[in-house]
Amino acid sequence: MAQTFGAIPDKDLRDDLGDALTQSADEFKALLDTNHVWDFEKATSRDVYRDLQAIQFQRQEKRTMMNLSRIQMFFDGMDGLQDVLDELEPSRASSIMAYVWGPMRFLLKVTTVNDKAFDQILEVYQRLGHNIPPLEEYKQFFAGSLDARRCLLHLYRDVLEFHRLAYKLFSLRRT
């Protein structure tokens, strides 16, 4: 079968998206402080949503409201990714996505005490969210195309890379 022009084989994908995503999650997990591993690996989108509600309530009480809706597009994009992965990798989707939700919870909680840092994290999530298409609308496309699944892998890895850098930065203060 001829290779599509410009398509570079991703040796990590090996026709198995779940293995490649799990490997990426495991590499991220290896960077975590042992105190955070359990919190991260059990995290869900509902946890992030509850945290956002609590942060909004606290900020309302202190009269230091921020536009938390900026995070919505990223949140929706990651929910879409989880929805696609639930179909493609039903037994692994939750554990893979935990390494999106866990770091997100950590970053929101750690930065909420500093208005500038919190604003910057919201800004980054907003920018990331603007670049994520409605993935759940393309489930059949992802199921039928190795190149499309490769895009999901790269999206996931990009999010993990942001979380890795931000985690390293913001976990320095806590040690």
GROMACS .gro file of N, CA and C in nm:
model
  525
    1MET      N    1   0.085  -0.118   0.000
    1MET     CA    2   0.000   0.000   0.000
    1MET      C    3   0.089   0.124   0.000
    2ALA      N    4   0.057   0.219  -0.084
    2ALA     CA    5   0.137   0.341  -0.096
    2ALA      C    6   0.114   0.431   0.025
    3GLN      N    7   0.223   0.496   0.064
    3GLN     CA    8   0.214   0.588   0.178
    3GLN      C    9   0.169   0.724   0.129
    4THR      N   10   0.082   0.789   0.203
    4THR     CA   11   0.034   0.922   0.169
    4THR      C   12   0.150   1.020   0.174
    5PHE      N   13   0.154   1.113   0.078
    5PHE     CA   14   0.260   1.212   0.076
    5PHE      C   15   0.260   1.291   0.205
    6GLY      N   16   0.376   1.306   0.263
    6GLY     CA   17   0.389   1.386   0.385
    6GLY      C   18   0.357   1.311   0.512
    7ALA      N   19   0.301   1.192   0.501
    7ALA     CA   20   0.268   1.115   0.622
    7ALA      C   21   0.393   1.042   0.669
    8ILE      N   22   0.432   1.069   0.789
    8ILE     CA   23   0.549   1.005   0.847
    8ILE      C   24   0.502   0.897   0.942
    9PRO      N   25   0.546   0.775   0.922
    9PRO     CA   26   0.501   0.670   1.013
    9PRO      C   27   0.541   0.702   1.157
   10ASP      N   28   0.451   0.682   1.247
   10ASP     CA   29   0.478   0.704   1.389
   10ASP      C   30   0.505   0.568   1.452
   11LYS      N   31   0.630   0.541   1.479
   11LYS     CA   32   0.668   0.409   1.531
   11LYS      C   33   0.597   0.379   1.663
   12ASP      N   34   0.562   0.483   1.738
   12ASP     CA   35   0.495   0.461   1.866
   12ASP      C   36   0.350   0.417   1.849
   13LEU      N   37   0.291   0.445   1.733
   13LEU     CA   38   0.149   0.414   1.715
   13LEU      C   39   0.130   0.265   1.687
   14ARG      N   40   0.211   0.206   1.602
   14ARG     CA   41   0.208   0.062   1.573
   14ARG      C   42   0.066   0.009   1.555
   15ASP      N   43  -0.016   0.082   1.488
   15ASP     CA   44  -0.154   0.041   1.463
   15ASP      C   45  -0.236   0.023   1.590
   16ASP      N   46  -0.183   0.056   1.705
   16ASP     CA   47  -0.259   0.042   1.828
   16ASP      C   48  -0.255   0.174   1.906
   17LEU      N   49  -0.358   0.251   1.887
   17LEU     CA   50  -0.368   0.381   1.952
   17LEU      C   51  -0.361   0.369   2.104
   18GLY      N   52  -0.429   0.271   2.158
   18GLY     CA   53  -0.432   0.254   2.303
   18GLY      C   54  -0.295   0.233   2.364
   19ASP      N   55  -0.213   0.151   2.299
   19ASP     CA   56  -0.077   0.128   2.349
   19ASP      C   57   0.005   0.256   2.346
   20ALA      N   58  -0.005   0.331   2.237
   20ALA     CA   59   0.072   0.455   2.224
   20ALA      C   60   0.027   0.559   2.326
   21LEU      N   61  -0.104   0.572   2.346
   21LEU     CA   62  -0.155   0.667   2.444
   21LEU      C   63  -0.117   0.625   2.586
   22THR      N   64  -0.127   0.497   2.615
   22THR     CA   65  -0.090   0.446   2.747
   22THR      C   66   0.058   0.469   2.773
   23GLN      N   67   0.141   0.448   2.672
   23GLN     CA   68   0.284   0.472   2.687
   23GLN      C   69   0.309   0.620   2.719
   24SER      N   70   0.241   0.710   2.649
   24SER     CA   71   0.256   0.853   2.676
   24SER      C   72   0.211   0.887   2.818
   25ALA      N   73   0.099   0.829   2.861
   25ALA     CA   74   0.050   0.853   2.997
   25ALA      C   75   0.149   0.800   3.100
   26ASP      N   76   0.204   0.683   3.074
   26ASP     CA   77   0.302   0.624   3.168
   26ASP      C   78   0.428   0.709   3.178
   27GLU      N   79   0.472   0.765   3.065
   27GLU     CA   80   0.589   0.852   3.066
   27GLU      C   81   0.561   0.978   3.148
   28PHE      N   82   0.439   1.032   3.135
   28PHE     CA   83   0.401   1.148   3.214
   28PHE      C   84   0.395   1.111   3.362
   29LYS      N   85   0.335   0.998   3.392
   29LYS     CA   86   0.322   0.951   3.530
   29LYS      C   87   0.459   0.938   3.597
   30ALA      N   88   0.559   0.895   3.521
   30ALA     CA   89   0.694   0.876   3.576
   30ALA      C   90   0.756   1.007   3.624
   31LEU      N   91   0.707   1.120   3.573
   31LEU     CA   92   0.759   1.251   3.611
   31LEU      C   93   0.696   1.306   3.738
   32LEU      N   94   0.587   1.246   3.780
   32LEU     CA   95   0.509   1.300   3.891
   32LEU      C   96   0.572   1.269   4.026
   33ASP      N   97   0.550   1.360   4.118
   33ASP     CA   98   0.581   1.336   4.258
   33ASP      C   99   0.489   1.224   4.304
   34THR      N  100   0.541   1.133   4.384
   34THR     CA  101   0.461   1.018   4.428
   34THR      C  102   0.333   1.060   4.500
   35ASN      N  103   0.334   1.176   4.563
   35ASN     CA  104   0.214   1.225   4.632
   35ASN      C  105   0.102   1.259   4.535
   36HIS      N  106   0.135   1.287   4.409
   36HIS     CA  107   0.035   1.327   4.312
   36HIS      C  108  -0.016   1.213   4.225
   37VAL      N  109   0.057   1.103   4.220
   37VAL     CA  110   0.022   0.994   4.128
   37VAL      C  111  -0.121   0.946   4.151
   38TRP      N  112  -0.156   0.916   4.275
   38TRP     CA  113  -0.290   0.862   4.301
   38TRP      C  114  -0.398   0.962   4.263
   39ASP      N  115  -0.379   1.089   4.300
   39ASP     CA  116  -0.478   1.192   4.267
   39ASP      C  117  -0.497   1.204   4.116
   40PHE      N  118  -0.387   1.198   4.044
   40PHE     CA  119  -0.395   1.215   3.899
   40PHE      C  120  -0.460   1.094   3.832
   41GLU      N  121  -0.421   0.974   3.872
   41GLU     CA  122  -0.469   0.856   3.800
   41GLU      C  123  -0.617   0.827   3.824
   42LYS      N  124  -0.677   0.890   3.922
   42LYS     CA  125  -0.819   0.870   3.950
   42LYS      C  126  -0.905   0.989   3.903
   43ALA      N  127  -0.843   1.090   3.846
   43ALA     CA  128  -0.915   1.213   3.811
   43ALA      C  129  -1.010   1.192   3.692
   44THR      N  130  -1.121   1.264   3.698
   44THR     CA  131  -1.221   1.260   3.591
   44THR      C  132  -1.262   1.402   3.554
   45SER      N  133  -1.333   1.414   3.444
   45SER     CA  134  -1.383   1.545   3.403
   45SER      C  135  -1.480   1.600   3.508
   46ARG      N  136  -1.557   1.513   3.572
   46ARG     CA  137  -1.649   1.558   3.678
   46ARG      C  138  -1.573   1.621   3.794
   47ASP      N  139  -1.457   1.565   3.826
   47ASP     CA  140  -1.374   1.623   3.932
   47ASP      C  141  -1.331   1.765   3.896
   48VAL      N  142  -1.289   1.783   3.772
   48VAL     CA  143  -1.246   1.916   3.727
   48VAL      C  144  -1.363   2.012   3.734
   49TYR      N  145  -1.479   1.968   3.688
   49TYR     CA  146  -1.598   2.052   3.690
   49TYR      C  147  -1.634   2.093   3.833
   50ARG      N  148  -1.629   1.998   3.927
   50ARG     CA  149  -1.658   2.030   4.068
   50ARG      C  150  -1.554   2.128   4.123
   51ASP      N  151  -1.429   2.108   4.088
   51ASP     CA  152  -1.324   2.201   4.132
   51ASP      C  153  -1.349   2.341   4.078
   52LEU      N  154  -1.389   2.349   3.952
   52LEU     CA  155  -1.417   2.481   3.893
   52LEU      C  156  -1.533   2.549   3.965
   53GLN      N  157  -1.635   2.473   4.000
   53GLN     CA  158  -1.747   2.530   4.074
   53GLN      C  159  -1.701   2.581   4.210
   54ALA      N  160  -1.617   2.504   4.278
   54ALA     CA  161  -1.566   2.545   4.410
   54ALA      C  162  -1.479   2.670   4.398
   55ILE      N  163  -1.395   2.674   4.296
   55ILE     CA  164  -1.309   2.792   4.274
   55ILE      C  165  -1.395   2.914   4.246
   56GLN      N  166  -1.497   2.896   4.163
   56GLN     CA  167  -1.586   3.007   4.131
   56GLN      C  168  -1.656   3.058   4.257
   57PHE      N  169  -1.702   2.968   4.341
   57PHE     CA  170  -1.768   3.006   4.466
   57PHE      C  171  -1.671   3.082   4.557
   58GLN      N  172  -1.549   3.030   4.573
   58GLN     CA  173  -1.448   3.096   4.657
   58GLN      C  174  -1.416   3.236   4.606
   59ARG      N  175  -1.401   3.247   4.476
   59ARG     CA  176  -1.367   3.377   4.418
   59ARG      C  177  -1.485   3.474   4.429
   60GLN      N  178  -1.604   3.422   4.421
   60GLN     CA  179  -1.722   3.506   4.437
   60GLN      C  180  -1.728   3.560   4.580
   61GLU      N  181  -1.698   3.473   4.676
   61GLU     CA  182  -1.696   3.514   4.817
   61GLU      C  183  -1.592   3.622   4.842
   62LYS      N  184  -1.477   3.610   4.777
   62LYS     CA  185  -1.368   3.706   4.795
   62LYS      C  186  -1.380   3.826   4.701
   63ARG      N  187  -1.478   3.822   4.614
   63ARG     CA  188  -1.499   3.927   4.514
   63ARG      C  189  -1.378   3.941   4.421
   64THR      N  190  -1.322   3.828   4.385
   64THR     CA  191  -1.209   3.826   4.291
   64THR      C  192  -1.243   3.735   4.172
   65MET      N  193  -1.360   3.758   4.116
   65MET     CA  194  -1.407   3.674   4.006
   65MET      C  195  -1.314   3.684   3.885
   66MET      N  196  -1.303   3.575   3.814
   66MET     CA  197  -1.231   3.569   3.686
   66MET      C  198  -1.325   3.502   3.588
   67ASN      N  199  -1.299   3.524   3.463
   67ASN     CA  200  -1.381   3.465   3.358
   67ASN      C  201  -1.344   3.318   3.340
   68LEU      N  202  -1.403   3.233   3.420
   68LEU     CA  203  -1.371   3.090   3.415
   68LEU      C  204  -1.426   3.024   3.289
   69SER      N  205  -1.518   3.090   3.219
   69SER     CA  206  -1.572   3.030   3.097
   69SER      C  207  -1.465   3.018   2.988
   70ARG      N  208  -1.353   3.085   3.007
   70ARG     CA  209  -1.245   3.074   2.908
   70ARG      C  210  -1.194   2.930   2.895
   71ILE      N  211  -1.211   2.853   2.997
   71ILE     CA  212  -1.162   2.716   2.998
   71ILE      C  213  -1.258   2.620   2.927
   72GLN      N  214  -1.378   2.668   2.898
   72GLN     CA  215  -1.484   2.580   2.847
   72GLN      C  216  -1.449   2.510   2.716
   73MET      N  217  -1.388   2.581   2.622
   73MET     CA  218  -1.356   2.519   2.493
   73MET      C  219  -1.254   2.406   2.510
   74PHE      N  220  -1.157   2.425   2.596
   74PHE     CA  221  -1.060   2.319   2.622
   74PHE      C  222  -1.130   2.201   2.690
   75PHE      N  223  -1.211   2.233   2.789
   75PHE     CA  224  -1.285   2.130   2.862
   75PHE      C  225  -1.371   2.049   2.765
   76ASP      N  226  -1.443   2.119   2.676
   76ASP     CA  227  -1.526   2.051   2.576
   76ASP      C  228  -1.442   1.967   2.481
   77GLY      N  229  -1.327   2.021   2.440
   77GLY     CA  230  -1.238   1.947   2.351
   77GLY      C  231  -1.186   1.819   2.414
   78MET      N  232  -1.150   1.827   2.540
   78MET     CA  233  -1.100   1.708   2.609
   78MET      C  234  -1.213   1.609   2.638
   79ASP      N  235  -1.333   1.661   2.666
   79ASP     CA  236  -1.449   1.572   2.678
   79ASP      C  237  -1.473   1.500   2.545
   80GLY      N  238  -1.456   1.573   2.435
   80GLY     CA  239  -1.470   1.512   2.302
   80GLY      C  240  -1.365   1.405   2.279
   81LEU      N  241  -1.242   1.432   2.319
   81LEU     CA  242  -1.136   1.332   2.305
   81LEU      C  243  -1.170   1.208   2.388
   82GLN      N  244  -1.218   1.229   2.510
   82GLN     CA  245  -1.255   1.114   2.592
   82GLN      C  246  -1.370   1.036   2.528
   83ASP      N  247  -1.465   1.107   2.470
   83ASP     CA  248  -1.578   1.042   2.404
   83ASP      C  249  -1.529   0.954   2.288
   84VAL      N  250  -1.435   1.005   2.209
   84VAL     CA  251  -1.379   0.928   2.098
   84VAL      C  252  -1.301   0.808   2.152
   85LEU      N  253  -1.220   0.831   2.253
   85LEU     CA  254  -1.141   0.721   2.310
   85LEU      C  255  -1.229   0.616   2.377
   86ASP      N  256  -1.342   0.658   2.432
   86ASP     CA  257  -1.436   0.561   2.491
   86ASP      C  258  -1.483   0.461   2.386
   87GLU      N  259  -1.491   0.505   2.260
   87GLU     CA  260  -1.531   0.414   2.152
   87GLU      C  261  -1.414   0.335   2.098
   88LEU      N  262  -1.299   0.402   2.081
   88LEU     CA  263  -1.183   0.336   2.022
   88LEU      C  264  -1.107   0.247   2.120
   89GLU      N  265  -1.101   0.288   2.244
   89GLU     CA  266  -1.025   0.218   2.349
   89GLU      C  267  -1.107   0.214   2.478
   90PRO      N  268  -1.221   0.145   2.476
   90PRO     CA  269  -1.312   0.152   2.591
   90PRO      C  270  -1.252   0.108   2.724
   91SER      N  271  -1.161   0.014   2.722
   91SER     CA  272  -1.106  -0.034   2.849
   91SER      C  273  -0.995   0.055   2.904
   92ARG      N  274  -0.944   0.148   2.821
   92ARG     CA  275  -0.830   0.229   2.864
   92ARG      C  276  -0.857   0.379   2.864
   93ALA      N  277  -0.969   0.421   2.811
   93ALA     CA  278  -0.995   0.565   2.793
   93ALA      C  279  -0.987   0.642   2.924
   94SER      N  280  -1.049   0.591   3.028
   94SER     CA  281  -1.050   0.664   3.156
   94SER      C  282  -0.911   0.680   3.215
   95SER      N  283  -0.832   0.574   3.211
   95SER     CA  284  -0.697   0.584   3.268
   95SER      C  285  -0.606   0.672   3.182
   96ILE      N  286  -0.628   0.674   3.053
   96ILE     CA  287  -0.551   0.762   2.964
   96ILE      C  288  -0.587   0.908   2.990
   97MET      N  289  -0.717   0.936   2.996
   97MET     CA  290  -0.763   1.074   3.013
   97MET      C  291  -0.739   1.127   3.154
   98ALA      N  292  -0.718   1.039   3.249
   98ALA     CA  293  -0.688   1.084   3.386
   98ALA      C  294  -0.565   1.175   3.388
   99TYR      N  295  -0.475   1.155   3.292
   99TYR     CA  296  -0.354   1.236   3.287
   99TYR      C  297  -0.374   1.367   3.211
  100VAL      N  298  -0.495   1.392   3.170
  100VAL     CA  299  -0.538   1.526   3.128
  100VAL      C  300  -0.609   1.591   3.245
  101TRP      N  301  -0.703   1.518   3.305
  101TRP     CA  302  -0.786   1.576   3.411
  101TRP      C  303  -0.707   1.600   3.540
  102GLY      N  304  -0.621   1.510   3.578
  102GLY     CA  305  -0.544   1.525   3.701
  102GLY      C  306  -0.456   1.649   3.703
  103PRO      N  307  -0.373   1.667   3.599
  103PRO     CA  308  -0.290   1.787   3.596
  103PRO      C  309  -0.373   1.915   3.588
  104MET      N  310  -0.486   1.906   3.520
  104MET     CA  311  -0.573   2.023   3.510
  104MET      C  312  -0.623   2.063   3.649
  105ARG      N  313  -0.667   1.965   3.727
  105ARG     CA  314  -0.711   1.992   3.864
  105ARG      C  315  -0.598   2.052   3.946
  106PHE      N  316  -0.480   1.993   3.936
  106PHE     CA  317  -0.364   2.041   4.010
  106PHE      C  318  -0.334   2.187   3.975
  107LEU      N  319  -0.328   2.216   3.846
  107LEU     CA  320  -0.292   2.352   3.803
  107LEU      C  321  -0.396   2.454   3.847
  108LEU      N  322  -0.522   2.420   3.837
  108LEU     CA  323  -0.627   2.514   3.878
  108LEU      C  324  -0.621   2.539   4.028
  109LYS      N  325  -0.601   2.435   4.106
  109LYS     CA  326  -0.594   2.452   4.252
  109LYS      C  327  -0.471   2.529   4.296
  110VAL      N  328  -0.357   2.498   4.237
  110VAL     CA  329  -0.232   2.562   4.278
  110VAL      C  330  -0.228   2.709   4.237
  111THR      N  331  -0.280   2.739   4.119
  111THR     CA  332  -0.270   2.877   4.071
  111THR      C  333  -0.381   2.968   4.121
  112THR      N  334  -0.489   2.914   4.174
  112THR     CA  335  -0.600   2.999   4.215
  112THR      C  336  -0.562   3.097   4.326
  113VAL      N  337  -0.456   3.069   4.399
  113VAL     CA  338  -0.413   3.160   4.506
  113VAL      C  339  -0.338   3.283   4.453
  114ASN      N  340  -0.301   3.281   4.327
  114ASN     CA  341  -0.228   3.391   4.266
  114ASN      C  342  -0.304   3.435   4.141
  115ASP      N  343  -0.363   3.554   4.145
  115ASP     CA  344  -0.447   3.599   4.035
  115ASP      C  345  -0.376   3.597   3.900
  116LYS      N  346  -0.252   3.640   3.897
  116LYS     CA  347  -0.180   3.646   3.770
  116LYS      C  348  -0.154   3.505   3.715
  117ALA      N  349  -0.109   3.415   3.800
  117ALA     CA  350  -0.083   3.277   3.757
  117ALA      C  351  -0.212   3.209   3.712
  118PHE      N  352  -0.319   3.230   3.788
  118PHE     CA  353  -0.448   3.170   3.754
  118PHE      C  354  -0.498   3.224   3.620
  119ASP      N  355  -0.486   3.354   3.601
  119ASP     CA  356  -0.527   3.415   3.475
  119ASP      C  357  -0.447   3.358   3.358
  120GLN      N  358  -0.318   3.338   3.377
  120GLN     CA  359  -0.233   3.284   3.271
  120GLN      C  360  -0.270   3.139   3.238
  121ILE      N  361  -0.298   3.060   3.338
  121ILE     CA  362  -0.340   2.921   3.313
  121ILE      C  363  -0.471   2.918   3.237
  122LEU      N  364  -0.566   3.003   3.277
  122LEU     CA  365  -0.693   3.010   3.204
  122LEU      C  366  -0.670   3.053   3.059
  123GLU      N  367  -0.578   3.147   3.041
  123GLU     CA  368  -0.545   3.195   2.906
  123GLU      C  369  -0.488   3.083   2.819
  124VAL      N  370  -0.398   3.004   2.874
  124VAL     CA  371  -0.339   2.894   2.797
  124VAL      C  372  -0.446   2.791   2.762
  125TYR      N  373  -0.530   2.756   2.859
  125TYR     CA  374  -0.638   2.661   2.829
  125TYR      C  375  -0.732   2.716   2.722
  126GLN      N  376  -0.758   2.846   2.726
  126GLN     CA  377  -0.842   2.907   2.624
  126GLN      C  378  -0.777   2.895   2.486
  127ARG      N  379  -0.650   2.925   2.477
  127ARG     CA  380  -0.579   2.915   2.349
  127ARG      C  381  -0.576   2.771   2.298
  128LEU      N  382  -0.549   2.678   2.387
  128LEU     CA  383  -0.551   2.538   2.346
  128LEU      C  384  -0.690   2.498   2.297
  129GLY      N  385  -0.792   2.540   2.370
  129GLY     CA  386  -0.929   2.506   2.334
  129GLY      C  387  -0.971   2.557   2.198
  130HIS      N  388  -0.920   2.673   2.159
  130HIS     CA  389  -0.952   2.728   2.027
  130HIS      C  390  -0.900   2.641   1.914
  131ASN      N  391  -0.802   2.557   1.942
  131ASN     CA  392  -0.740   2.475   1.838
  131ASN      C  393  -0.787   2.330   1.836
  132ILE      N  394  -0.885   2.297   1.918
  132ILE     CA  395  -0.934   2.160   1.923
  132ILE      C  396  -1.069   2.153   1.853
  133PRO      N  397  -1.078   2.078   1.745
  133PRO     CA  398  -1.207   2.065   1.675
  133PRO      C  399  -1.304   1.979   1.757
  134PRO      N  400  -1.431   1.978   1.719
  134PRO     CA  401  -1.529   1.894   1.789
  134PRO      C  402  -1.506   1.746   1.754
  135LEU      N  403  -1.416   1.683   1.825
  135LEU     CA  404  -1.369   1.548   1.792
  135LEU      C  405  -1.479   1.444   1.789
  136GLU      N  406  -1.576   1.456   1.879
  136GLU     CA  407  -1.681   1.355   1.886
  136GLU      C  408  -1.762   1.347   1.756
  137GLU      N  409  -1.760   1.452   1.675
  137GLU     CA  410  -1.832   1.451   1.548
  137GLU      C  411  -1.762   1.364   1.442
  138TYR      N  412  -1.640   1.323   1.470
  138TYR     CA  413  -1.560   1.250   1.371
  138TYR      C  414  -1.524   1.109   1.418
  139LYS      N  415  -1.605   1.050   1.501
  139LYS     CA  416  -1.573   0.918   1.556
  139LYS      C  417  -1.549   0.814   1.447
  140GLN      N  418  -1.635   0.812   1.347
  140GLN     CA  419  -1.620   0.713   1.240
  140GLN      C  420  -1.491   0.736   1.162
  141PHE      N  421  -1.458   0.862   1.140
  141PHE     CA  422  -1.335   0.896   1.070
  141PHE      C  423  -1.214   0.844   1.147
  142PHE      N  424  -1.211   0.867   1.278
  142PHE     CA  425  -1.100   0.820   1.360
  142PHE      C  426  -1.093   0.668   1.361
  143ALA      N  427  -1.209   0.604   1.366
  143ALA     CA  428  -1.212   0.457   1.369
  143ALA      C  429  -1.157   0.397   1.241
  144GLY      N  430  -1.173   0.467   1.128
  144GLY     CA  431  -1.134   0.411   1.000
  144GLY      C  432  -1.001   0.457   0.943
  145SER      N  433  -0.929   0.542   1.015
  145SER     CA  434  -0.807   0.598   0.957
  145SER      C  435  -0.692   0.600   1.057
  146LEU      N  436  -0.584   0.533   1.020
  146LEU     CA  437  -0.464   0.535   1.104
  146LEU      C  438  -0.409   0.676   1.116
  147ASP      N  439  -0.409   0.751   1.007
  147ASP     CA  440  -0.360   0.889   1.012
  147ASP      C  441  -0.444   0.976   1.105
  148ALA      N  442  -0.575   0.953   1.105
  148ALA     CA  443  -0.662   1.030   1.195
  148ALA      C  444  -0.633   0.994   1.341
  149ARG      N  445  -0.611   0.866   1.368
  149ARG     CA  446  -0.577   0.825   1.505
  149ARG      C  447  -0.441   0.882   1.545
  150ARG      N  448  -0.352   0.895   1.449
  150ARG     CA  449  -0.222   0.957   1.476
  150ARG      C  450  -0.242   1.102   1.521
  151CYS      N  451  -0.338   1.171   1.462
  151CYS     CA  452  -0.369   1.309   1.504
  151CYS      C  453  -0.416   1.312   1.649
  152LEU      N  454  -0.499   1.215   1.688
  152LEU     CA  455  -0.544   1.207   1.827
  152LEU      C  456  -0.425   1.188   1.921
  153LEU      N  457  -0.334   1.103   1.880
  153LEU     CA  458  -0.215   1.078   1.961
  153LEU      C  459  -0.134   1.206   1.978
  154HIS      N  460  -0.115   1.279   1.869
  154HIS     CA  461  -0.036   1.402   1.877
  154HIS      C  462  -0.108   1.509   1.961
  155LEU      N  463  -0.239   1.517   1.949
  155LEU     CA  464  -0.315   1.610   2.032
  155LEU      C  465  -0.295   1.577   2.180
  156TYR      N  466  -0.309   1.451   2.213
  156TYR     CA  467  -0.292   1.406   2.352
  156TYR      C  468  -0.151   1.438   2.401
  157ARG      N  469  -0.053   1.407   2.320
  157ARG     CA  470   0.086   1.433   2.360
  157ARG      C  471   0.113   1.582   2.377
  158ASP      N  472   0.052   1.665   2.293
  158ASP     CA  473   0.070   1.811   2.307
  158ASP      C  474   0.013   1.860   2.440
  159VAL      N  475  -0.105   1.809   2.476
  159VAL     CA  476  -0.166   1.848   2.604
  159VAL      C  477  -0.078   1.800   2.720
  160LEU      N  478  -0.029   1.677   2.711
  160LEU     CA  479   0.060   1.626   2.816
  160LEU      C  480   0.188   1.708   2.825
  161GLU      N  481   0.239   1.754   2.712
  161GLU     CA  482   0.362   1.834   2.714
  161GLU      C  483   0.337   1.967   2.786
  162PHE      N  484   0.224   2.032   2.758
  162PHE     CA  485   0.190   2.154   2.831
  162PHE      C  486   0.178   2.124   2.981
  163HIS      N  487   0.106   2.017   3.013
  163HIS     CA  488   0.088   1.981   3.154
  163HIS      C  489   0.221   1.946   3.220
  164ARG      N  490   0.310   1.882   3.148
  164ARG     CA  491   0.442   1.847   3.203
  164ARG      C  492   0.519   1.973   3.240
  165LEU      N  493   0.522   2.068   3.148
  165LEU     CA  494   0.596   2.192   3.174
  165LEU      C  495   0.533   2.272   3.288
  166ALA      N  496   0.401   2.285   3.285
  166ALA     CA  497   0.332   2.361   3.389
  166ALA      C  498   0.344   2.290   3.524
  167TYR      N  499   0.334   2.158   3.524
  167TYR     CA  500   0.348   2.082   3.648
  167TYR      C  501   0.486   2.104   3.708
  168LYS      N  502   0.589   2.095   3.625
  168LYS     CA  503   0.725   2.116   3.675
  168LYS      C  504   0.739   2.255   3.736
  169LEU      N  505   0.684   2.354   3.670
  169LEU     CA  506   0.692   2.492   3.718
  169LEU      C  507   0.618   2.509   3.851
  170PHE      N  508   0.494   2.466   3.856
  170PHE     CA  509   0.412   2.492   3.973
  170PHE      C  510   0.432   2.392   4.087
  171SER      N  511   0.493   2.280   4.060
  171SER     CA  512   0.520   2.187   4.171
  171SER      C  513   0.651   2.224   4.241
  172LEU      N  514   0.731   2.311   4.183
  172LEU     CA  515   0.853   2.357   4.249
  172LEU      C  516   0.822   2.429   4.379
  173ARG      N  517   0.716   2.507   4.379
  173ARG     CA  518   0.678   2.586   4.497
  173ARG      C  519   0.636   2.499   4.613
  174ARG      N  520   0.584   2.383   4.583
  174ARG     CA  521   0.525   2.299   4.686
  174ARG      C  522   0.625   2.207   4.752
  175THR      N  523   0.748   2.200   4.700
  175THR     CA  524   0.846   2.108   4.757
  175THR      C  525   0.934   2.177   4.857
   0.00000   0.00000   0.00000
